[in-house]
XYZ file of C-alpha atoms in Angstrom:
355
model
C -40.221 27.336 -11.958
C -38.914 29.928 -9.226
C -42.269 29.612 -7.337
C -42.067 26.013 -7.383
C -39.503 23.787 -8.946
C -41.463 21.884 -11.649
C -38.625 19.552 -12.931
C -35.127 18.666 -12.165
C -34.983 16.485 -15.341
C -35.610 19.340 -17.893
C -35.261 18.236 -21.582
C -35.213 19.924 -24.930
C -32.562 22.806 -24.522
C -29.740 22.867 -26.968
C -26.838 25.139 -26.005
C -26.696 26.111 -22.217
C -23.987 26.942 -19.749
C -23.580 24.802 -16.675
C -22.761 26.725 -13.581
C -21.511 24.874 -10.514
C -21.227 27.157 -7.395
C -19.151 25.364 -4.737
C -17.781 26.409 -1.379
C -14.375 27.006 -2.867
C -14.904 27.976 -6.490
C -17.386 28.745 -9.284
C -17.047 26.532 -12.336
C -18.782 27.102 -15.608
C -18.882 25.204 -18.901
C -20.459 25.971 -22.196
C -21.029 23.099 -24.704
C -22.168 23.429 -28.327
C -23.901 20.619 -30.304
C -22.732 19.390 -33.656
C -25.462 17.208 -34.690
C -25.552 14.775 -31.759
C -21.780 15.364 -30.705
C -21.195 17.607 -27.669
C -18.297 19.860 -28.414
C -16.515 21.866 -25.687
C -17.105 25.631 -26.328
C -15.831 27.425 -23.359
C -14.999 26.953 -19.557
C -13.578 28.539 -16.604
C -12.964 28.304 -12.993
C -12.792 31.261 -10.336
C -11.797 30.685 -6.673
C -14.124 32.081 -4.127
C -12.791 34.051 -1.016
C -13.851 32.771 2.285
C -17.271 33.585 3.731
C -19.042 33.876 0.403
C -20.772 30.448 0.715
C -20.770 28.453 3.978
C -23.152 25.471 5.052
C -25.203 25.772 1.882
C -25.966 29.432 2.350
C -24.866 32.472 0.388
C -23.536 35.133 2.788
C -22.181 37.610 0.321
C -24.523 37.905 -2.799
C -22.852 41.002 -4.071
C -19.350 39.366 -3.948
C -20.688 36.199 -5.624
C -22.295 38.252 -8.439
C -19.115 40.274 -9.080
C -17.058 37.077 -9.385
C -19.637 35.450 -11.793
C -19.671 38.613 -13.935
C -15.764 38.514 -14.172
C -15.778 34.778 -14.948
C -18.406 35.122 -17.813
C -16.366 38.112 -19.221
C -12.989 36.142 -19.121
C -14.617 32.940 -20.737
C -16.838 34.801 -23.527
C -19.759 32.612 -22.780
C -22.419 33.299 -25.436
C -25.460 31.079 -24.290
C -27.927 32.945 -22.100
C -29.390 29.769 -20.785
C -28.042 28.446 -17.527
C -28.622 25.356 -15.451
C -27.418 25.601 -11.843
C -26.326 22.849 -9.620
C -27.610 22.196 -5.918
C -25.643 19.931 -3.765
C -23.701 19.522 -0.510
C -25.591 21.023 2.482
C -27.769 23.098 0.119
C -29.629 19.969 -0.868
C -31.402 16.910 0.657
C -31.882 13.895 -1.367
C -33.790 10.477 -0.191
C -34.615 7.417 -1.901
C -38.178 6.455 -1.233
C -39.791 2.992 -1.761
C -43.526 3.496 -2.341
C -46.414 1.423 -3.749
C -47.023 1.600 -7.553
C -49.275 4.625 -8.291
C -49.801 7.345 -10.951
C -47.591 10.409 -11.040
C -50.641 12.573 -9.827
C -51.268 10.129 -6.915
C -47.620 10.116 -6.077
C -47.618 13.860 -5.960
C -50.315 13.935 -3.437
C -48.830 11.163 -1.367
C -45.420 12.778 -1.011
C -46.934 16.177 -0.414
C -48.897 14.826 2.638
C -45.852 13.022 3.935
C -43.127 15.746 3.429
C -42.511 16.134 7.286
C -41.563 12.481 7.556
C -38.985 12.733 4.699
C -37.620 16.356 5.101
C -36.251 18.006 8.196
C -36.712 21.627 7.024
C -39.598 23.751 8.516
C -42.841 23.721 6.510
C -43.149 25.899 3.542
C -39.479 26.906 3.794
C -38.344 24.691 0.791
C -38.755 23.649 -2.706
C -39.206 19.949 -3.483
C -39.400 17.773 -6.593
C -39.294 13.903 -7.297
C -38.478 11.577 -9.959
C -39.574 7.817 -10.460
C -36.375 6.211 -10.608
C -37.433 2.609 -11.583
C -39.141 -0.485 -10.182
C -38.617 -1.717 -6.456
C -37.548 -5.024 -5.362
C -40.984 -6.407 -5.599
C -43.565 -5.906 -8.409
C -45.986 -3.690 -6.237
C -43.344 -1.111 -5.530
C -41.535 1.822 -7.161
C -38.277 3.709 -6.300
C -38.540 7.495 -6.083
C -35.857 10.139 -5.894
C -37.034 12.861 -3.604
C -35.084 16.150 -3.533
C -35.508 19.363 -1.505
C -33.581 22.618 -1.171
C -34.467 25.798 1.033
C -36.159 28.660 -0.546
C -33.464 31.140 0.545
C -30.694 29.272 -1.185
C -32.592 28.658 -4.505
C -33.947 32.166 -4.566
C -30.642 33.834 -3.831
C -28.698 31.769 -6.582
C -31.339 32.150 -9.224
C -31.520 35.849 -8.523
C -27.610 36.170 -8.924
C -27.740 34.310 -12.185
C -30.478 36.663 -13.447
C -28.632 39.712 -12.376
C -25.642 38.693 -14.476
C -27.562 38.643 -17.630
C -28.343 34.816 -17.853
C -31.753 33.148 -17.769
C -31.958 30.139 -15.392
C -33.838 27.311 -16.980
C -33.407 24.500 -14.430
C -32.024 23.506 -11.140
C -30.213 20.138 -11.286
C -28.882 17.789 -8.563
C -25.027 17.390 -8.459
C -24.949 13.577 -8.418
C -27.379 13.377 -11.376
C -25.302 16.163 -13.375
C -22.099 14.259 -12.561
C -23.366 10.806 -13.646
C -24.075 12.444 -17.181
C -20.435 12.524 -17.800
C -19.898 8.740 -17.103
C -19.906 6.050 -19.844
C -19.504 3.077 -17.520
C -20.739 3.634 -13.964
C -24.086 1.652 -13.956
C -23.339 -0.165 -10.757
C -20.468 2.104 -9.373
C -19.770 4.421 -6.387
C -18.786 7.856 -7.269
C -16.774 9.792 -4.463
C -16.779 13.586 -5.270
C -13.978 15.128 -2.880
C -14.988 18.811 -2.623
C -13.537 21.727 -0.577
C -15.357 21.145 2.678
C -17.449 18.034 2.038
C -17.155 14.686 0.014
C -20.260 13.321 -1.733
C -20.687 9.642 -1.911
C -23.156 8.397 -4.445
C -23.945 4.867 -5.249
C -25.673 3.998 -8.419
C -27.337 0.686 -9.120
C -28.579 0.024 -12.658
C -27.844 3.715 -13.324
C -30.189 4.744 -10.321
C -28.606 6.821 -7.270
C -29.740 4.590 -4.229
C -27.252 6.376 -1.943
C -26.445 10.240 -1.776
C -24.373 10.979 1.374
C -22.131 13.901 2.414
C -19.303 13.339 4.608
C -17.466 16.268 6.376
C -14.137 15.599 5.033
C -12.676 17.474 2.045
C -9.747 19.026 0.337
C -9.539 22.078 2.689
C -8.646 19.631 5.646
C -5.877 17.962 3.659
C -4.451 21.364 2.756
C -4.549 22.383 6.515
C -2.682 19.367 7.509
C 0.082 20.219 5.033
C 0.187 23.886 5.936
C 0.596 23.119 9.814
C 3.445 20.525 9.212
C 5.323 22.255 6.566
C 4.703 25.871 7.963
C 3.758 27.189 4.458
C 1.026 29.290 3.103
C -2.471 27.706 1.804
C -1.244 28.435 -1.726
C 1.958 26.596 -1.331
C 0.170 23.657 0.486
C -2.195 23.366 -2.346
C 0.529 23.091 -4.876
C 2.487 20.662 -2.686
C -0.687 18.501 -2.319
C -1.333 18.178 -6.050
C 2.184 18.029 -7.448
C 4.559 16.400 -4.782
C 2.743 14.293 -2.303
C 2.596 10.600 -3.075
C 0.901 8.322 -0.693
C 3.239 5.573 -1.724
C 6.572 7.240 -1.608
C 9.136 7.558 1.036
C 10.832 10.877 1.367
C 14.047 11.667 3.199
C 12.441 14.940 4.294
C 11.066 14.493 7.850
C 8.369 17.136 7.072
C 7.336 15.451 3.946
C 7.057 12.077 5.728
C 5.250 13.634 8.702
C 2.745 15.098 6.117
C 2.165 11.740 4.511
C 1.553 10.049 7.770
C -1.105 12.660 8.708
C -2.691 12.264 5.353
C -2.870 8.573 5.931
C -4.723 9.285 9.005
C -7.155 11.584 7.267
C -7.837 8.881 4.612
C -8.398 6.267 7.344
C -11.113 8.462 8.753
C -12.452 8.927 5.182
C -12.379 5.171 4.393
C -14.400 4.439 7.682
C -17.132 6.762 6.375
C -17.177 5.323 3.025
C -17.389 1.679 4.447
C -20.306 2.891 6.713
C -22.263 4.173 3.902
C -21.868 0.831 1.803
C -22.514 -1.238 4.916
C -25.688 0.518 5.718
C -27.121 0.091 2.268
C -26.078 -3.586 2.150
C -27.925 -4.449 5.297
C -31.225 -3.260 3.458
C -30.232 -4.460 -0.019
C -28.604 -7.858 -0.077
C -28.544 -7.784 -3.862
C -26.478 -4.601 -4.076
C -23.405 -4.700 -6.437
C -20.583 -2.197 -6.668
C -18.113 -3.229 -9.525
C -15.868 -0.103 -9.406
C -15.398 3.267 -7.627
C -14.688 6.631 -9.370
C -12.917 9.657 -7.652
C -13.565 13.219 -8.816
C -13.610 16.735 -7.388
C -10.721 19.099 -6.597
C -9.744 17.276 -3.352
C -9.005 14.108 -5.422
C -5.880 15.523 -7.035
C -3.277 13.792 -4.943
C -0.864 11.454 -6.723
C -1.752 7.738 -6.593
C -4.781 8.409 -4.574
C -6.990 5.894 -6.711
C -4.465 3.124 -6.128
C -3.989 3.938 -2.472
C -7.741 3.651 -1.930
C -8.227 0.518 -4.073
C -6.634 -2.000 -1.577
C -8.563 -1.313 1.548
C -11.799 -0.985 -0.391
C -11.153 -4.088 -2.294
C -12.467 -2.592 -5.629
C -10.846 -1.007 -8.503
C -10.688 2.670 -8.021
C -10.312 5.108 -11.103
C -9.862 8.791 -11.600
C -12.863 10.162 -13.622
C -12.242 12.097 -16.848
C -15.520 14.202 -17.134
C -14.250 15.294 -20.781
C -14.702 11.600 -22.037
C -17.952 12.489 -23.911
C -16.858 15.776 -25.342
C -15.255 16.524 -28.557
C -12.271 18.910 -27.709
C -11.234 21.592 -30.227
C -7.529 21.808 -30.908
C -7.487 25.348 -29.498
C -7.815 24.056 -25.895
C -4.591 23.291 -23.945
C -4.985 19.546 -23.229
C -2.341 19.762 -20.256
C -4.368 22.434 -18.644
C -7.799 20.499 -19.247
C -6.165 17.558 -17.661
C -5.040 19.447 -14.479
C -8.527 21.186 -13.805
C -10.661 18.210 -15.046
C -11.606 16.794 -11.477
C -13.213 20.083 -10.733
C -15.400 20.337 -13.878
C -17.505 17.139 -13.608
C -20.776 18.912 -12.256
C -20.405 21.710 -14.604
C -20.031 19.650 -17.624
C -22.802 17.352 -16.627
C -25.082 20.432 -16.256
C -24.153 21.707 -19.800
C -24.837 18.131 -21.163
C -28.605 18.626 -20.426
C -28.464 20.651 -23.652
C -29.268 18.833 -26.762
C -32.119 17.002 -25.126
C -29.628 14.807 -23.264
């Protein structure tokens, strides 16, 4: 698999650990299977210092390796098989509409047309594809093409091997995240990360849009830091616990912060609308019946309600634990607090059990 990605949609593994390496943190989740019921076994989050990963590149392999070793030791992960996520600027995903053909013919057709679809230099990336369903007419099929640079994939898989794990698959963030949903067949999923937010639109369970916008939780934190004149840690705590986009506060600084965050979300909403409008121009039958928020940057009080009115759709905070059985030994309040950050890692581990 490490000379060429054979499959993103590996099946058949039982117990695996999902590893989601983001710009701001590493998230890991291990699930065990009791018959066909996934049971949460272990999890952990470790924040990453600046300059470890930026723009889809690993700049400090040793630092990332050391942090992953510490996290595995703290969480007592027992599985040796790991599935890793690729997303953000480290991944390119495109929906293709192609004539109906066999998988072998499709492989050849895509291989000869890669330069048209992928902006990376030739022979510098891995790629794979999956047939996602029929096109709008009988003679067409929809294909999801995914590519990632050799350097990023090779570095990440080497790190995973160096900490004693066996990398068995590379998965795509939006597909891993979708595995944690029970009702998102025709939905938009907005994953607000540290530096980027990923917008994915699903139609009949198929991802038809995967788009990154350069607005994330770090920008919100910086707004709060500048106005309140506080540290990054204090700004994070204020953002998650005390900022309410619907409330009026007698504090001048708190209200100025709220106003600046409203400007941030005005820009955010413009990008979301552009994404939807672009797809609607080409697909008149598109239907989005709800929006889900997830990711560490989504943890602002009443954010779902705040976004619902301008988007004219119901917006919900996603609970990635909804499919899992949670043992009593876990602190439920802690799980609720960190849930938005764990969606991808949980989805990766759900690929065990043949799911």
